[in-house]
Amino acid sequence: EQKAASNAISTIVRYPELTDLVEALTEIAQEEMKHFGMVLERIKERGFTLGYERKDDYVADLAKFIKRGGSREEQLVDRLLFAAMIEARSCERFRMLSEKIEDAALAEFYRELMISEAGHYTTFIGFARKYGGNVNVDERWQQFLDHEAEVIQNYGKKETMHG
């Protein structure tokens, strides 16, 4: 949640002229930090403390696919598609947790997070299409999906979940 908020803020800083994007990302950043606060509260309720940030190899490997050169338009599309991918996978993760966890309150919490992440995913995809200009967003999205498939395949059969 912290990284998602940070990514939204970073995109705002890079593209301040896109007012509707800035407004949407401001809401997402605030919502992600609210989620972080809710997660922190549940951690404390269970007698735990927040741990140090762990390196997320999945996210790092996906981030390598983001274009570093090209036009501002291409860079924006890649940032938005990267964010959409992370949100989509978070949505899936929260769905699985909400369906499998025995604690009813925690299951409902994860279900609410799932719904929120799904909304973020569609927001990022929508803005990529809106501001994609000459970029074939659907083709680039498929390239992201193909890259992700390679990343996952390289991890082998060990059970992992990003985040």
mmCIF file with all atom_site columns, C-alpha atoms in Angstrom, residues 75-129:
data_model
loop_
_atom_site.group_PDB
_atom_site.id
_atom_site.type_symbol
_atom_site.label_atom_id
_atom_site.label_alt_id
_atom_site.label_comp_id
_atom_site.label_asym_id
_atom_site.label_entity_id
_atom_site.label_seq_id
_atom_site.pdbx_PDB_ins_code
_atom_site.Cartn_x
_atom_site.Cartn_y
_atom_site.Cartn_z
_atom_site.occupancy
_atom_site.B_iso_or_equiv
_atom_site.pdbx_formal_charge
_atom_site.auth_seq_id
_atom_site.auth_comp_id
_atom_site.auth_asym_id
_atom_site.auth_atom_id
_atom_site.pdbx_PDB_model_num
ATOM 1  C CA . GLN A 1 75  ? 6.871   6.554   -20.501 1.00 0.00 ? 75  GLN A CA 1
ATOM 2  C CA . LEU A 1 76  ? 3.506   7.546   -19.037 1.00 0.00 ? 76  LEU A CA 1
ATOM 3  C CA . VAL A 1 77  ? 1.757   4.596   -20.657 1.00 0.00 ? 77  VAL A CA 1
ATOM 4  C CA . ASP A 1 78  ? 4.370   2.220   -19.267 1.00 0.00 ? 78  ASP A CA 1
ATOM 5  C CA . ARG A 1 79  ? 4.127   3.686   -15.759 1.00 0.00 ? 79  ARG A CA 1
ATOM 6  C CA . LEU A 1 80  ? 0.336   3.366   -15.877 1.00 0.00 ? 80  LEU A CA 1
ATOM 7  C CA . LEU A 1 81  ? 0.406   -0.187  -17.233 1.00 0.00 ? 81  LEU A CA 1
ATOM 8  C CA . PHE A 1 82  ? 2.985   -1.197  -14.624 1.00 0.00 ? 82  PHE A CA 1
ATOM 9  C CA . ALA A 1 83  ? 0.714   0.226   -11.907 1.00 0.00 ? 83  ALA A CA 1
ATOM 10 C CA . ALA A 1 84  ? -2.296  -1.522  -13.463 1.00 0.00 ? 84  ALA A CA 1
ATOM 11 C CA . MET A 1 85  ? -0.448  -4.851  -13.403 1.00 0.00 ? 85  MET A CA 1
ATOM 12 C CA . ILE A 1 86  ? 0.442   -4.464  -9.727  1.00 0.00 ? 86  ILE A CA 1
ATOM 13 C CA . GLU A 1 87  ? -3.127  -3.488  -8.833  1.00 0.00 ? 87  GLU A CA 1
ATOM 14 C CA . ALA A 1 88  ? -4.592  -6.385  -10.841 1.00 0.00 ? 88  ALA A CA 1
ATOM 15 C CA . ARG A 1 89  ? -2.353  -8.893  -9.100  1.00 0.00 ? 89  ARG A CA 1
ATOM 16 C CA . SER A 1 90  ? -3.100  -7.344  -5.709  1.00 0.00 ? 90  SER A CA 1
ATOM 17 C CA . CYS A 1 91  ? -6.790  -7.702  -6.488  1.00 0.00 ? 91  CYS A CA 1
ATOM 18 C CA . GLU A 1 92  ? -6.273  -11.395 -7.250  1.00 0.00 ? 92  GLU A CA 1
ATOM 19 C CA . ARG A 1 93  ? -4.214  -11.881 -4.101  1.00 0.00 ? 93  ARG A CA 1
ATOM 20 C CA . PHE A 1 94  ? -6.857  -10.250 -1.913  1.00 0.00 ? 94  PHE A CA 1
ATOM 21 C CA . ARG A 1 95  ? -9.588  -12.322 -3.571  1.00 0.00 ? 95  ARG A CA 1
ATOM 22 C CA . MET A 1 96  ? -7.732  -15.540 -2.767  1.00 0.00 ? 96  MET A CA 1
ATOM 23 C CA . LEU A 1 97  ? -7.119  -14.442 0.802   1.00 0.00 ? 97  LEU A CA 1
ATOM 24 C CA . SER A 1 98  ? -10.742 -13.374 1.293   1.00 0.00 ? 98  SER A CA 1
ATOM 25 C CA . GLU A 1 99  ? -11.984 -16.749 0.059   1.00 0.00 ? 99  GLU A CA 1
ATOM 26 C CA . LYS A 1 100 ? -9.562  -18.932 2.013   1.00 0.00 ? 100 LYS A CA 1
ATOM 27 C CA . ILE A 1 101 ? -9.022  -17.227 5.347   1.00 0.00 ? 101 ILE A CA 1
ATOM 28 C CA . GLU A 1 102 ? -11.118 -18.493 8.241   1.00 0.00 ? 102 GLU A CA 1
ATOM 29 C CA . ASP A 1 103 ? -11.261 -15.208 10.190  1.00 0.00 ? 103 ASP A CA 1
ATOM 30 C CA . ALA A 1 104 ? -14.534 -13.660 8.930   1.00 0.00 ? 104 ALA A CA 1
ATOM 31 C CA . ALA A 1 105 ? -13.566 -10.074 9.767   1.00 0.00 ? 105 ALA A CA 1
ATOM 32 C CA . LEU A 1 106 ? -10.213 -10.423 8.041   1.00 0.00 ? 106 LEU A CA 1
ATOM 33 C CA . ALA A 1 107 ? -11.875 -12.119 5.060   1.00 0.00 ? 107 ALA A CA 1
ATOM 34 C CA . GLU A 1 108 ? -14.230 -9.137  4.711   1.00 0.00 ? 108 GLU A CA 1
ATOM 35 C CA . PHE A 1 109 ? -11.290 -6.736  5.024   1.00 0.00 ? 109 PHE A CA 1
ATOM 36 C CA . TYR A 1 110 ? -9.476  -8.501  2.183   1.00 0.00 ? 110 TYR A CA 1
ATOM 37 C CA . ARG A 1 111 ? -12.661 -8.498  0.099   1.00 0.00 ? 111 ARG A CA 1
ATOM 38 C CA . GLU A 1 112 ? -12.929 -4.721  0.514   1.00 0.00 ? 112 GLU A CA 1
ATOM 39 C CA . LEU A 1 113 ? -9.285  -4.314  -0.492  1.00 0.00 ? 113 LEU A CA 1
ATOM 40 C CA . MET A 1 114 ? -9.927  -6.518  -3.532  1.00 0.00 ? 114 MET A CA 1
ATOM 41 C CA . ILE A 1 115 ? -12.739 -4.246  -4.705  1.00 0.00 ? 115 ILE A CA 1
ATOM 42 C CA . SER A 1 116 ? -10.581 -1.168  -4.229  1.00 0.00 ? 116 SER A CA 1
ATOM 43 C CA . GLU A 1 117 ? -7.611  -2.628  -6.105  1.00 0.00 ? 117 GLU A CA 1
ATOM 44 C CA . ALA A 1 118 ? -9.892  -3.612  -8.995  1.00 0.00 ? 118 ALA A CA 1
ATOM 45 C CA . GLY A 1 119 ? -11.004 0.006   -9.240  1.00 0.00 ? 119 GLY A CA 1
ATOM 46 C CA . HIS A 1 120 ? -7.403  1.194   -9.261  1.00 0.00 ? 120 HIS A CA 1
ATOM 47 C CA . TYR A 1 121 ? -6.542  -1.299  -12.005 1.00 0.00 ? 121 TYR A CA 1
ATOM 48 C CA . THR A 1 122 ? -9.308  -0.013  -14.267 1.00 0.00 ? 122 THR A CA 1
ATOM 49 C CA . THR A 1 123 ? -8.358  3.602   -13.507 1.00 0.00 ? 123 THR A CA 1
ATOM 50 C CA . PHE A 1 124 ? -4.761  3.031   -14.585 1.00 0.00 ? 124 PHE A CA 1
ATOM 51 C CA . ILE A 1 125 ? -5.783  1.166   -17.742 1.00 0.00 ? 125 ILE A CA 1
ATOM 52 C CA . GLY A 1 126 ? -8.288  3.905   -18.577 1.00 0.00 ? 126 GLY A CA 1
ATOM 53 C CA . PHE A 1 127 ? -5.720  6.674   -18.259 1.00 0.00 ? 127 PHE A CA 1
ATOM 54 C CA . ALA A 1 128 ? -3.182  4.702   -20.300 1.00 0.00 ? 128 ALA A CA 1
ATOM 55 C CA . ARG A 1 129 ? -5.758  4.530   -23.093 1.00 0.00 ? 129 ARG A CA 1
#
